[in-house]
XYZ file of C-alpha atoms in Angstrom:
192
model
C -30.192 -42.878 62.907
C -29.366 -39.454 62.533
C -29.623 -38.244 58.743
C -27.034 -35.713 57.034
C -28.988 -32.817 55.737
C -29.264 -32.749 51.791
C -27.103 -29.644 51.822
C -24.326 -30.976 53.237
C -24.521 -34.440 51.183
C -24.348 -32.382 48.146
C -21.456 -30.348 49.236
C -19.422 -33.578 49.752
C -20.586 -35.207 46.658
C -19.266 -32.302 44.815
C -16.128 -32.483 46.662
C -15.757 -36.049 45.777
C -16.481 -35.525 42.057
C -13.803 -32.992 41.714
C -11.291 -34.813 43.585
C -9.903 -36.892 40.777
C -9.776 -33.812 38.391
C -7.700 -31.974 40.818
C -5.491 -35.071 41.220
C -5.097 -35.472 37.289
C -4.166 -31.671 37.254
C -1.701 -31.856 39.906
C -0.119 -34.831 38.510
C 0.138 -33.395 35.146
C 1.998 -30.175 36.844
C 4.345 -32.325 38.452
C 5.418 -34.471 35.238
C 5.481 -31.404 33.340
C 7.874 -29.764 36.167
C 10.242 -32.797 35.986
C 10.443 -32.874 32.463
C 10.897 -29.178 32.146
C 8.197 -28.342 30.339
C 6.587 -24.850 30.257
C 2.871 -23.629 30.180
C 2.086 -22.198 26.896
C 2.447 -18.410 26.684
C -0.546 -16.585 26.072
C -1.508 -15.601 22.560
C -1.146 -11.846 23.398
C 2.901 -12.695 24.466
C 3.039 -13.754 21.003
C 1.936 -10.340 19.577
C -1.727 -11.128 18.955
C -3.823 -7.842 19.735
C -7.595 -8.635 21.183
C -10.218 -5.925 19.972
C -10.537 -2.773 21.452
C -6.759 -1.987 22.251
C -5.620 1.557 21.804
C -2.117 2.785 21.269
C -1.908 3.774 24.910
C -2.488 -0.056 26.044
C 0.994 -0.917 27.616
C -0.298 -4.035 29.051
C -0.363 -5.261 25.652
C 2.862 -6.862 24.043
C 1.568 -5.920 20.804
C 1.589 -2.051 21.590
C 4.335 -1.963 24.333
C 6.844 -3.869 22.006
C 6.617 -1.278 19.205
C 9.665 0.566 18.444
C 9.911 3.549 20.819
C 9.901 6.300 18.184
C 6.696 4.617 16.262
C 5.016 4.411 19.591
C 5.845 7.841 20.424
C 4.523 9.284 17.255
C 1.394 7.211 17.358
C 0.288 8.660 20.628
C 1.201 12.146 19.804
C -0.883 11.830 16.684
C -3.594 9.949 18.693
C -3.909 12.682 21.234
C -4.304 15.294 18.400
C -7.061 13.077 16.822
C -8.911 12.668 19.834
C -9.702 16.467 19.538
C -11.318 15.448 16.127
C -13.087 12.895 17.921
C -11.133 9.882 16.563
C -9.770 7.144 18.549
C -6.583 5.171 17.324
C -7.392 1.295 17.766
C -4.403 -1.228 17.122
C -5.537 -4.394 15.460
C -1.624 -5.412 15.111
C 1.734 -3.986 15.995
C 4.701 -6.134 17.259
C 4.617 -9.525 16.503
C 6.925 -12.514 17.252
C 8.377 -14.667 14.678
C 6.379 -17.484 15.640
C 3.103 -15.567 15.203
C 4.373 -14.152 11.881
C 4.891 -17.400 10.596
C 1.455 -18.613 11.691
C -0.084 -15.456 9.846
C 1.918 -16.625 6.671
C 0.622 -20.268 6.961
C -2.816 -19.024 7.327
C -2.359 -16.733 4.288
C -0.991 -19.515 2.351
C -3.927 -21.592 2.936
C -6.298 -18.701 2.459
C -4.943 -17.499 -0.947
C -3.752 -20.579 -2.069
C -0.197 -19.861 -2.792
C 2.849 -18.372 -1.379
C 3.173 -15.895 -3.786
C -0.661 -14.494 -3.705
C 0.028 -14.947 0.299
C 3.283 -12.197 0.241
C 0.950 -9.810 -1.400
C -0.623 -9.786 2.453
C 1.836 -11.310 4.969
C 5.565 -11.119 4.891
C 7.628 -13.791 6.361
C 9.167 -13.538 9.725
C 12.610 -12.366 8.675
C 10.995 -9.420 6.444
C 7.737 -8.345 8.290
C 8.608 -4.907 10.060
C 5.883 -6.050 12.512
C 8.405 -8.699 13.891
C 11.118 -5.749 14.594
C 8.071 -3.454 15.824
C 8.537 -0.891 13.289
C 5.038 -1.299 11.908
C 1.188 -1.152 13.230
C -2.080 -1.906 11.867
C -4.476 0.663 12.794
C -7.992 -0.291 13.034
C -11.268 1.719 12.115
C -11.747 3.931 8.824
C -11.899 7.031 10.702
C -8.604 6.548 12.341
C -6.888 5.847 8.753
C -8.756 8.475 7.211
C -7.338 10.927 9.754
C -3.742 9.377 9.545
C -4.154 9.737 5.761
C -4.746 13.507 6.129
C -2.605 14.294 9.184
C 0.079 11.112 9.629
C 2.856 12.786 7.548
C 3.065 15.675 10.433
C 4.017 12.981 12.902
C 6.075 10.970 10.576
C 3.475 8.239 9.894
C 2.953 7.040 6.770
C 0.868 4.373 4.722
C 3.237 2.092 3.147
C 1.161 -0.311 1.028
C -1.529 0.887 -1.390
C -3.349 -2.154 -0.695
C -3.305 -1.911 2.891
C -4.890 1.385 4.125
C -4.073 0.173 7.907
C -0.585 -0.344 7.729
C 1.700 2.468 8.819
C 5.236 2.830 9.570
C 7.374 5.827 11.047
C 9.393 7.879 8.396
C 10.640 10.904 10.396
C 11.715 12.734 7.315
C 7.871 12.872 6.202
C 7.397 15.795 8.596
C 9.110 18.075 6.448
C 9.288 16.389 3.160
C 5.999 14.287 3.144
C 5.531 10.480 2.875
C 7.164 8.582 0.240
C 5.372 7.008 -2.376
C 3.508 3.831 -1.592
C 4.257 0.538 -2.649
C 1.300 -1.559 -4.524
C 1.684 -4.208 -2.209
C 4.628 -6.022 -0.048
C 5.773 -7.724 -3.235
C 6.726 -4.500 -4.531
C 8.893 -3.404 -1.322
C 12.494 -4.182 -1.976
C 12.728 -5.021 2.111
C 10.652 -7.762 1.401
C 13.018 -9.579 -1.067
C 15.551 -10.623 1.209
């Protein structure tokens, strides 16, 4: 009786092992389609920004969905900063309401109360991140550069406790940045 080579047996065995898993996944996909379910969105589509993203990464919704004026000012400043050897990384930019709510819940759990969490994370209805009007810049060299030169581009640090948080204030180019709030709880926009 002829014998099947071992290599052929192992390939056939692997195919048989995968068959139930493939059938299960196909079945789940069919059921989800019939019920009108959608696959979950990637975390990036909610505004999560992975590490190493710069202000020039248009493929990342957290960057691409920023207010066009803010994004233009950031890119102009980043281009100038590059001449000084400084690169602008985005830790956070635009965020969906769902992602903002998730961040707020996490902050409440971390800080123990809504009042303390509000010093660091706004609600989805008040956060300038949700409207794309705020960006959190990473790395101290970039925030130091922006502290010194940002006003010329209309980029101003908004909160004293958040040296990474910048918003566009076009009047800053001629009159300087407005005085910072101690933290978001002192910002009248957060009282809505």
